[in-house]
Coordinates of C-alpha atoms in Angstrom, one line a residue:
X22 CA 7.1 -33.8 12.1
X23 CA 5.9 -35.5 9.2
X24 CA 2.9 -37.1 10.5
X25 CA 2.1 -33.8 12.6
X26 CA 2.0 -31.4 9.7
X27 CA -1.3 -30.8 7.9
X28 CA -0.2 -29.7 4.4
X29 CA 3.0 -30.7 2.3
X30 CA 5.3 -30.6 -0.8
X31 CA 7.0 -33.6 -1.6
X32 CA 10.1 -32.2 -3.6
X33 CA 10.9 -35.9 -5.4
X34 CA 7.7 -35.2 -7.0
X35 CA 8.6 -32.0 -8.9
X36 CA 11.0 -33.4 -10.7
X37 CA 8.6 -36.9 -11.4
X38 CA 11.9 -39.0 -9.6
X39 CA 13.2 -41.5 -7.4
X40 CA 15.5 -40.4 -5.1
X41 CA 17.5 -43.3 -6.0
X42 CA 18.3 -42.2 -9.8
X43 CA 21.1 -40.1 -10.8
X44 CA 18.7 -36.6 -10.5
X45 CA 18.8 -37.1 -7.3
X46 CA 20.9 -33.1 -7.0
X47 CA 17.7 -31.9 -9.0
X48 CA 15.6 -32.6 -5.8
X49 CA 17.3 -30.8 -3.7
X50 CA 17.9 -28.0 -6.2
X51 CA 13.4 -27.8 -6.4
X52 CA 13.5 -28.2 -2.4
X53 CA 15.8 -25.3 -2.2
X54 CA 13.5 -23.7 -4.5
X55 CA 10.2 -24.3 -2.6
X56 CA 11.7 -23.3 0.6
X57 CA 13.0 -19.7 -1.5
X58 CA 9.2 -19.7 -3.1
X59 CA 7.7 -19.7 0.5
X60 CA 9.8 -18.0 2.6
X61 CA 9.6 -14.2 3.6
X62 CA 13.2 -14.1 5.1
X63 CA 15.2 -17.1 5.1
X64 CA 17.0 -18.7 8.4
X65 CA 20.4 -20.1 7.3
X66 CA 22.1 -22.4 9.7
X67 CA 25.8 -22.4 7.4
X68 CA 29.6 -21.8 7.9
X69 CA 29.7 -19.4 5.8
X70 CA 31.6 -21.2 2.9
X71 CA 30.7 -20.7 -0.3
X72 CA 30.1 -23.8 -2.8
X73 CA 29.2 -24.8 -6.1
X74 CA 26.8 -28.0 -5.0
X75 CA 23.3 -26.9 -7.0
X76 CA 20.9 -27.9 -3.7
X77 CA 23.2 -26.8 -1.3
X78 CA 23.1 -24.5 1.7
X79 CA 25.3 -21.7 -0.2
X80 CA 23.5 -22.1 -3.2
X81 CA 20.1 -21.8 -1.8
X82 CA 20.9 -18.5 0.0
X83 CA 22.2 -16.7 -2.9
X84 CA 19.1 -17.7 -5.0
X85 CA 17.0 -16.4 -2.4
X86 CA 19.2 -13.3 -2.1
X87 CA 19.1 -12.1 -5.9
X88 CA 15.8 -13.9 -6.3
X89 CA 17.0 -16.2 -9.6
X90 CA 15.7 -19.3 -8.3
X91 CA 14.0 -21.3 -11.1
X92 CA 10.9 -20.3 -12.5
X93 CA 11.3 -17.3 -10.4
X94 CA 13.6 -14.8 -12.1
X95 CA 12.1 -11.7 -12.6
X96 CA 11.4 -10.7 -16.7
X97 CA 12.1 -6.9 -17.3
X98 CA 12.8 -4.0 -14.7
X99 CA 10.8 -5.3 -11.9
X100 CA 11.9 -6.1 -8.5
X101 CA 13.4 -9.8 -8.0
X102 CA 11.6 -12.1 -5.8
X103 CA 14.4 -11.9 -3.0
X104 CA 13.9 -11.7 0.7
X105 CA 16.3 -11.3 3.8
X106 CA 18.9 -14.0 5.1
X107 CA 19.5 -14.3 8.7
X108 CA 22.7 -15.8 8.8
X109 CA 23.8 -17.9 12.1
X110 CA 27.3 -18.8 11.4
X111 CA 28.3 -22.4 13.0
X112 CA 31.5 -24.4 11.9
X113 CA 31.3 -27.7 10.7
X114 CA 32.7 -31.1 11.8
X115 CA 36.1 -29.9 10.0
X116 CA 36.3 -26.3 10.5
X117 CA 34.9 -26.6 14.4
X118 CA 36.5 -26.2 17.4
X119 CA 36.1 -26.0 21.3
X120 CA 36.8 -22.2 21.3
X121 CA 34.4 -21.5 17.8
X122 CA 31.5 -19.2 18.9
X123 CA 28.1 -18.9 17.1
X124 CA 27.8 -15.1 15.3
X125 CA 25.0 -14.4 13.6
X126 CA 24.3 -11.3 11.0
X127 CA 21.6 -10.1 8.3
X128 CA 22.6 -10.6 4.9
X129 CA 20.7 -8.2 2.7
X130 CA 19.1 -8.8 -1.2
X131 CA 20.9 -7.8 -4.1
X132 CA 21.1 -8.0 -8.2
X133 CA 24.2 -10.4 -8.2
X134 CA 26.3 -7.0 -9.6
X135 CA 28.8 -7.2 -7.0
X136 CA 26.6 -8.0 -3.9
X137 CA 25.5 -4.3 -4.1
X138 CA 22.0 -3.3 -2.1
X139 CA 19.3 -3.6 -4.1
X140 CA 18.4 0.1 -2.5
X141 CA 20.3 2.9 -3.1
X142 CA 20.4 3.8 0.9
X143 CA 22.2 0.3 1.2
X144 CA 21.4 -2.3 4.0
X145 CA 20.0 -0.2 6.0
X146 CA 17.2 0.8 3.7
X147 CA 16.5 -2.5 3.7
X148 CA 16.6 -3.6 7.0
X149 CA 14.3 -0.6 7.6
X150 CA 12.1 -1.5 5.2
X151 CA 12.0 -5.2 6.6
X152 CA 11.5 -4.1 9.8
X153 CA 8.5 -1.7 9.0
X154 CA 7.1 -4.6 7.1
X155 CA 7.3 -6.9 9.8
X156 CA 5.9 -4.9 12.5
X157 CA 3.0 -3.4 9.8
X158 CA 2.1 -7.4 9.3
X159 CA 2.3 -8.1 13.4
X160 CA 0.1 -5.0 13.8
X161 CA -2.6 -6.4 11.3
X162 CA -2.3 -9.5 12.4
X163 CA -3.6 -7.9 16.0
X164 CA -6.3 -6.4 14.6
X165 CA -7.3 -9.3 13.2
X166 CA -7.4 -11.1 16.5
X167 CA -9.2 -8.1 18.0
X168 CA -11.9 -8.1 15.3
X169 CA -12.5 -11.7 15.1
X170 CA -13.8 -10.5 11.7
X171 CA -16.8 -13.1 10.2
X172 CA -16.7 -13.8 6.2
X173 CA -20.2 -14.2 5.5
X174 CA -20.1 -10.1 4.9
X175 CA -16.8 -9.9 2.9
X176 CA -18.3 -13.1 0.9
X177 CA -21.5 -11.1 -0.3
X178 CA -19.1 -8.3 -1.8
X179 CA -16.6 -10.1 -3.6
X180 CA -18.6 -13.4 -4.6
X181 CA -21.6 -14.6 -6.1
X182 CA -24.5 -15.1 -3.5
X183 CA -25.1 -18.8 -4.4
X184 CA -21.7 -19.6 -4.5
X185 CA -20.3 -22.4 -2.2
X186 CA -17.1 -20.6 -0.8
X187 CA -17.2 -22.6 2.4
X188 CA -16.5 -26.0 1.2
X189 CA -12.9 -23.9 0.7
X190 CA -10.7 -23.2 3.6
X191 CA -8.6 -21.2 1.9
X192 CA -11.4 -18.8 0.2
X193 CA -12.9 -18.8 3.8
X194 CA -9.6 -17.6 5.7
X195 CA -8.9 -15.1 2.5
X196 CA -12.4 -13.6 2.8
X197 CA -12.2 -12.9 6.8
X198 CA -9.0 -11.4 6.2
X199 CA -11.0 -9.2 3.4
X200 CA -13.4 -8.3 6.0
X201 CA -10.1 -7.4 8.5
X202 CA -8.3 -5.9 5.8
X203 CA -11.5 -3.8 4.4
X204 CA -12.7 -2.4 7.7
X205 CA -9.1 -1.4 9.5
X206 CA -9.0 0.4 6.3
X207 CA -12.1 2.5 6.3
X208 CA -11.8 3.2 9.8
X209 CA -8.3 4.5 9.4
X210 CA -9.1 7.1 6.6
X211 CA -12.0 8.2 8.5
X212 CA -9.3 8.6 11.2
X213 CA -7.0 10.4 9.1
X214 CA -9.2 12.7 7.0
X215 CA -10.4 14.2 10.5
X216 CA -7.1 14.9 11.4
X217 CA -6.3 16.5 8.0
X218 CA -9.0 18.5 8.1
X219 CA -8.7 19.8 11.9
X220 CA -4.7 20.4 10.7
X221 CA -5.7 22.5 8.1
X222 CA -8.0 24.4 10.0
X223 CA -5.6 25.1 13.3
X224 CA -3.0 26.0 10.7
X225 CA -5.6 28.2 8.7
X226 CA -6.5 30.3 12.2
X227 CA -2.7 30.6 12.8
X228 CA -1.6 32.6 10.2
X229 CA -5.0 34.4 10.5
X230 CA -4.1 35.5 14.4
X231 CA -0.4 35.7 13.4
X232 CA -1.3 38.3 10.7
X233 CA -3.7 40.4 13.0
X234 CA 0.1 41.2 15.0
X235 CA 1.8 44.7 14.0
X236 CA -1.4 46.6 11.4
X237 CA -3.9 45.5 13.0
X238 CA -2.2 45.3 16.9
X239 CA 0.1 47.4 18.0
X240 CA -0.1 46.8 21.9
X241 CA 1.0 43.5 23.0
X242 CA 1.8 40.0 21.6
X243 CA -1.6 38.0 21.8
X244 CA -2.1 37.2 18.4
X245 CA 1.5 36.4 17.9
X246 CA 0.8 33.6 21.5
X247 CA -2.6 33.0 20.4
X248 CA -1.0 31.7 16.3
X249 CA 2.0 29.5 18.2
X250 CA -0.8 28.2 20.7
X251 CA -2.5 27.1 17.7
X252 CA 0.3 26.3 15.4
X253 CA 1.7 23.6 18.7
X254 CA -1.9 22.2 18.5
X255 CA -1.9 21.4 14.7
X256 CA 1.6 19.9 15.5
X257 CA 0.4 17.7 18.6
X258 CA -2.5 16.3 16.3
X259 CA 0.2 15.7 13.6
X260 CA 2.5 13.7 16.1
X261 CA -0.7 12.0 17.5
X262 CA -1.6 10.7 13.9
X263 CA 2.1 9.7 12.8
X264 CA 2.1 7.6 16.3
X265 CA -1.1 6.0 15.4
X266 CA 0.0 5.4 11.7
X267 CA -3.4 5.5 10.3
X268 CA -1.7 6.8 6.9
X269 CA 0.5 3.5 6.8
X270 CA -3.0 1.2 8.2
X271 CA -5.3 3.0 5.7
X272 CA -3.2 2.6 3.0
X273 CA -1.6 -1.0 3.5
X274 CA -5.2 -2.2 5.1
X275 CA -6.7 -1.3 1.0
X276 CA -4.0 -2.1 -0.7
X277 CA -4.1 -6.0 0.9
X278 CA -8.3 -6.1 0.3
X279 CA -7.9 -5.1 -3.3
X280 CA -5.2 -7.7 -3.9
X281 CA -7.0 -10.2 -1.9
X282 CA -10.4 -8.9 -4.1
X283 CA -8.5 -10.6 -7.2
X284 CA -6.9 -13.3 -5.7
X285 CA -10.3 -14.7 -4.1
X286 CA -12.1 -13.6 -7.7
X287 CA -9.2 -16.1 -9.0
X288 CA -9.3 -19.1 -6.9
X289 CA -13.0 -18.7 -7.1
X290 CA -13.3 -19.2 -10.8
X291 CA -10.2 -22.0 -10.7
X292 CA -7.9 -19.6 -12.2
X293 CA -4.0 -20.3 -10.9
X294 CA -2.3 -17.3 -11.0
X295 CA 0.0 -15.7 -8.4
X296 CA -0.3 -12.0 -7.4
X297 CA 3.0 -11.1 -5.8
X298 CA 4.6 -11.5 -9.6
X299 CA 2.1 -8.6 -10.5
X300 CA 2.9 -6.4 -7.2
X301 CA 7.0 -6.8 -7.7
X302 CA 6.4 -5.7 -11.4
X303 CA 4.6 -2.6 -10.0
X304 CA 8.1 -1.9 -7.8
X305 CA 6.4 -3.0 -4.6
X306 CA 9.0 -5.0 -2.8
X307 CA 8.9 -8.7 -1.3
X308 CA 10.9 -6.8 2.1
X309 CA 7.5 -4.8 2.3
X310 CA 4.5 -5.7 4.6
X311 CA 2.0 -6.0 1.2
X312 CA 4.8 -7.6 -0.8
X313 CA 5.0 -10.0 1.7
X314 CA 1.2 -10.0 1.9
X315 CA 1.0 -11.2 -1.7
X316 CA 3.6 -13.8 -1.0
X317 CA 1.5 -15.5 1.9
X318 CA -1.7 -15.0 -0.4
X319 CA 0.2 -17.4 -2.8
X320 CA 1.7 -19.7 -0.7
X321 CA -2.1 -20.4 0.9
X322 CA -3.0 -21.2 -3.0
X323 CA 0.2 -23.4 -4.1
X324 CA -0.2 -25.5 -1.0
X325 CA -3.8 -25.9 -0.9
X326 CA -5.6 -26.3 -4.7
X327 CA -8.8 -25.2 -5.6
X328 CA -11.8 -27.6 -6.7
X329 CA -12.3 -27.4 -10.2
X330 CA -14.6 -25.0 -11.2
X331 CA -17.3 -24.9 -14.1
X332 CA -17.7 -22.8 -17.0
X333 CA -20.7 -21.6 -15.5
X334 CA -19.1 -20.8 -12.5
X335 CA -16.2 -18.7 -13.4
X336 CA -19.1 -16.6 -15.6
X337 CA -21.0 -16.0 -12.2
X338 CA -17.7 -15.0 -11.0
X339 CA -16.3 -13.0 -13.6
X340 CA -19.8 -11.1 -13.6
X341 CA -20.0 -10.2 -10.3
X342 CA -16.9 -8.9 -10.2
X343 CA -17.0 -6.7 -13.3
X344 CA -20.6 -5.9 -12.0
X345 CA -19.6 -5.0 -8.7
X346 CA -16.5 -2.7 -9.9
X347 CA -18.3 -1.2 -12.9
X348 CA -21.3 0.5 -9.7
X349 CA -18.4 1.0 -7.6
X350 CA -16.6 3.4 -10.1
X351 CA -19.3 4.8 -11.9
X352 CA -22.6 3.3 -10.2
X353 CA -24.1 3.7 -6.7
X354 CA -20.9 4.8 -5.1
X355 CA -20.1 6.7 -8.6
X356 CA -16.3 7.4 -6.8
X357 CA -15.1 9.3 -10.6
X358 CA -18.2 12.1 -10.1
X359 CA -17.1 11.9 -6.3
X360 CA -13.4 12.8 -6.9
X361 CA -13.7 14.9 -10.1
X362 CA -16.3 17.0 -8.0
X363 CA -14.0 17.7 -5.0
X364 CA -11.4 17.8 -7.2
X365 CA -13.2 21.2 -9.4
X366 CA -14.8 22.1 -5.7
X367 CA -11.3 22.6 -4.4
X368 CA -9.7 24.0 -7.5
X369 CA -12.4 26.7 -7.8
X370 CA -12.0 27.5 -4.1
X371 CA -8.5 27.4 -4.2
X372 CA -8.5 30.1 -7.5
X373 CA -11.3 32.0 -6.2
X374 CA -9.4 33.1 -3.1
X375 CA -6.1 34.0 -5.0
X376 CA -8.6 36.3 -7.3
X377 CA -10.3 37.9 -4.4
X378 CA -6.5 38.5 -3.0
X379 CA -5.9 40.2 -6.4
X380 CA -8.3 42.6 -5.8
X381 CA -7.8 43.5 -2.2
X382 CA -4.2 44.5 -3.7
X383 CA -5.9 46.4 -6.4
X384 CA -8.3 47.9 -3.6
X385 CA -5.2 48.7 -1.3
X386 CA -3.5 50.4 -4.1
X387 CA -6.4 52.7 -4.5
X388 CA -7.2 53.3 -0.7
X389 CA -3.7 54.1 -0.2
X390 CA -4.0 56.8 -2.9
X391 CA -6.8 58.3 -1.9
X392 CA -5.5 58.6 1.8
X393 CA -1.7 59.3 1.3
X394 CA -2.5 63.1 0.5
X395 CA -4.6 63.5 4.2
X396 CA -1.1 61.8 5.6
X397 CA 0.7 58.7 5.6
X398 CA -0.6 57.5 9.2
X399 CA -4.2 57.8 7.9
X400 CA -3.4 55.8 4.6
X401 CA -1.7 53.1 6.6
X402 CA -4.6 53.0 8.9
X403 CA -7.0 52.6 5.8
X404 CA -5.2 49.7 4.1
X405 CA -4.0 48.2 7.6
X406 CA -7.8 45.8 7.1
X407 CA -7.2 45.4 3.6
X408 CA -3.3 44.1 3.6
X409 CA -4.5 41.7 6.6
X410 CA -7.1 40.5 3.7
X411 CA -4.7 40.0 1.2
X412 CA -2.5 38.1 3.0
X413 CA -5.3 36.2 4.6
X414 CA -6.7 34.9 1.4
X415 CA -3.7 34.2 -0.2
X416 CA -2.7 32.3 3.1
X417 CA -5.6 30.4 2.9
X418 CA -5.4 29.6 -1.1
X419 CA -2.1 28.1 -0.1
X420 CA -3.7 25.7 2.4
X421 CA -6.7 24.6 -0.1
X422 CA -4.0 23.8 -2.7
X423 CA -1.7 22.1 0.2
X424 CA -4.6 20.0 1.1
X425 CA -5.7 19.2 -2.5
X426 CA -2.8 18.1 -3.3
X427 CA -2.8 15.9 -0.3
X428 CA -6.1 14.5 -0.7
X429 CA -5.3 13.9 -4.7
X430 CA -8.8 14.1 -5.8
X431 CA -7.7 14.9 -9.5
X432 CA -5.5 11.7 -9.7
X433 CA -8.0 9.5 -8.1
X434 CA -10.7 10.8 -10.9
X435 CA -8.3 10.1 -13.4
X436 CA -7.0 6.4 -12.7
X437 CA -10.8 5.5 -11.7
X438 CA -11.5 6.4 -15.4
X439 CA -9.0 4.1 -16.8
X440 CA -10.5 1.3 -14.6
X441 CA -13.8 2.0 -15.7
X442 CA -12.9 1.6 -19.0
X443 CA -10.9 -1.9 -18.3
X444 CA -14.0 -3.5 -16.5
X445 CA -16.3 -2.2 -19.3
X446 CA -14.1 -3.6 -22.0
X447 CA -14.1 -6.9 -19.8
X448 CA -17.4 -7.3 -19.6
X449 CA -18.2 -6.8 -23.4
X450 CA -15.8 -9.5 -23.6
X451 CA -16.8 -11.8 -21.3
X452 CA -20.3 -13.1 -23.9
X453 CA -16.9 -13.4 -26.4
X454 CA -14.9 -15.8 -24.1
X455 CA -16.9 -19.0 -24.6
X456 CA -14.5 -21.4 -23.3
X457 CA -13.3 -21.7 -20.1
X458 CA -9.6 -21.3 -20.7
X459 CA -10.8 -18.3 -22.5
X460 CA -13.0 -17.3 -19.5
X461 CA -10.1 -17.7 -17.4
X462 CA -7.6 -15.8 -19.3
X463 CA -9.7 -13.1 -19.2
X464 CA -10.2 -13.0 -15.9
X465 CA -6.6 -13.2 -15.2
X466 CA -5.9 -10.3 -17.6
X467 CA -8.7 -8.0 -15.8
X468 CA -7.1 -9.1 -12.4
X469 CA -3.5 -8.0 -13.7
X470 CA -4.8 -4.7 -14.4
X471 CA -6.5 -4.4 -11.1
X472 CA -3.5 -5.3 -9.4
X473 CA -1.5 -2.5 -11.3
X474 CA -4.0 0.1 -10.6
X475 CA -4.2 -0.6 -6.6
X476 CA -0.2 -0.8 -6.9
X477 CA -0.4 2.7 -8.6
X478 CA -2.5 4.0 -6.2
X479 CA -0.2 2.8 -2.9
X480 CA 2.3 4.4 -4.8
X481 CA 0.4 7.6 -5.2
X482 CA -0.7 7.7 -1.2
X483 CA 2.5 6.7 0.1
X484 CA 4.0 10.4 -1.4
X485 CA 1.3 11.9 0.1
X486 CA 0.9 11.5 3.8
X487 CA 0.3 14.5 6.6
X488 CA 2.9 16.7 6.9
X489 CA 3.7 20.1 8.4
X490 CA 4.6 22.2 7.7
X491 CA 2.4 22.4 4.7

């Protein structure tokens, strides 16, 4: 197996020992620690016994399990680096017998408080969480294979032009997944902003015809048929989109090309610095598809070490990339005047609608004065158009406001803003840094904050996905 593998870790090595000396425990203490480091659920071949041998099979589970394996506890309130343990119970030479049969069972994270859940719904928030994670990486990893997706375009975004990424396997494999990662992305929003908009509208013409039953018709149910034949429309589009799960592609797909953005800006530049540390500070857990993501992302950079880079080479770097983010938020793409735009578009709509509603029930009022002393039938005849207006606007204010808040353009302009302000404060920094360890700092504290700010905004799209009803 040895001599088949391409890449390893030597474990002896870690602790700079022969496995003759007395440390030899140590070694398998830092093997058990690799294995925890590198794993996204662990496979535990045990018989169940617990044990107080540092190295051992029941010590290397519950590391991995609360995630307080060296140099990997957790500082603060963030989430441990855990994982799941698939536990295949086998006796040993003393405890087996002809009649013992293998069992096997999940054992779930937890903080080491009484082998609680880390999740307040228990294991089986957890195992759905796994799961989903599991089957969100298969599905990219599909997509992947399908799109057979080419670097050279992905390189010319993130990088440098002149820079010699292919001499690096790694920044070659981490820049096609970019490319994967960056177009199953766009191509899910576009997916799912068409069937929020069509939902809104199909809902919008619902409540119209619905409303047009009883003032306005009197003979026969139409509009009533005509709003449920619309209203099961908007709800066969919504099924459709939660079967395609464009919401979980769009925002997984971005969230993994932003994190890979800063990872490939920091092997690029030499900088060692891993990523899923950041993500499990931002309460993104190793269980999910993008925590385990970040975890692959760096494994690929542990095992495999960047060439050392130049001075002059982590400026080129560190320029692009503040460059590149600086026209993104308030450049070419300009996405803050995008966002605050729609944002004031929408609000304006939104109020304009509940004001014209205000005075349709101000103009009711009036009609129905003028007309109750020819009748009562006459004055409802005379406001039977303007209640239907009323309610119509303030119907449709409800939807603006329902899809604004589902869209989030406000937020968006807002943490865009901060961001701008982070890669403008970067790059007067950068003429500052004149080392390279202070080049690389830098860099490291600018990818941090990037990291934090896509984690925010997963957060912030993950509570907003398409529901109905609104």
């Amino acid at each position: 197996m040895l001599e088949a593998s391409t890449r390893m870790l030597n474990a002896s090595g870690l602790v700079g020992s022969s496995p003759d000396t007395a440390e030899r425990p140590l070694i398998y203490v830092n093997a058990g620690n690799e294995i925890c480091r590198l794993s996204h659920a662990l496979l535990a071949i045990w018989d169940g016994h617990e044990s107080d041998r540092p190295g051992g099979t029941a010590d290397v589970v519950a590391l991995f399990r609360s995630g307080r394996f060296e140099n990997s506890a957790r500082a603060g309130l963030s989430f441990p680096d855990c994982g799941m343990v698939f536990h295949i119970q086998v006796g040993t030479d003393s405890t087996m017998s002809s009649r013992t049969e293998w069992r096997n069972h999940t054992l779930v994270p937890h903080l080491g408080d009484g082998e609680k859940p880390l999740l307040p719904g228990g294991e089986h928030a957890l195992h759905d969480r796994f799961e989903n994670g599991v089957s969100a990486l298969d599905g990219f990893n599909r997509r992947f294979k399908e799109r057979e997706a080419k670097p050279d375009g992905a390189a010319k975004e993130v990088l440098p032009l002149k820079f010699p990424w292919r001499g690096d396997p790694v920044l070659t494999r981490w820049l096609t997944l970019f490319s994967t990662a960056d177009a199953n992305s766009y191509a899910a929003m576009k997916r799912r902003h068409r069937a929020l908009k069509t939902v809104v509208i199909l809902f919008a013409l619902s409540m119209m015809a619905t409303l047009l039953y009883g003032g306005l018709v009197s003979e026969g149910y139409w509009p009533l048929t005509l709003g449920l034949v619309l209203l099961g429309s908007a709800f066969l589009l919504y099924l459709w989109h939660r079967h395609c799960k464009d919401d979980e592609i769009w925002i997984g797909c971005r969230g993994l090309s932003e994190f890979l953005r800063v990872a490939i800006s920091w092997r690029a530049c030499g900088a060692q610095e891993p990523i899923h540390h950041v993500i499990a500070d931002e309460q993104i857990l190793p269980v999910d598809w993008l925590g385990m993501a970040a975890r692959w992302i760096d494994n690929e950079g542990r095992i495999t070490l960047p060439h050392e880079s130049s001075k002059e080479t982590a400026e080129a770097v560190a320029n692009h990339w503040i460059s590149s983010q600086i026209d993104y938020f308030s450049g070419t793409k300009d996405k803050i005047a995008h966002h605050g735009k729609q944002a004031r578009k929408f609000g304006r709509t939104s109020a304009i609608l509940i004001g014209l509603a205000l005075v349709v029930d101000v103009l009711t009022m009036i009609l129905d004065q003028v007309f109750s002393a020819q009748g009562r039938d006459l004055a409802l005849q005379a406001t039977a158009w303007t209640m239907y207006g009323y309610w119509a606007l303030l119907s449709l204010a409800a939807v603006v406001a329902a899809y604004t808040g589902i869209m989030a353009h406000a937020e968006h302009e807002s943490e865009y803003s901060h961001a701008l302000v982070k890669f403008r404060i970067a790059r007067a920094g950068l003429p500052e840094a004149s080392s390279l360890v202070a080049r690389h700092d830098l860099l490291i504290r600018l990818g941090k904050s990037a990291l934090r700010e896509t984690a925010g905004w997963v957060r912030l799209h993950l509570g907003r996905p398409l529901r109905l009803p609104f």
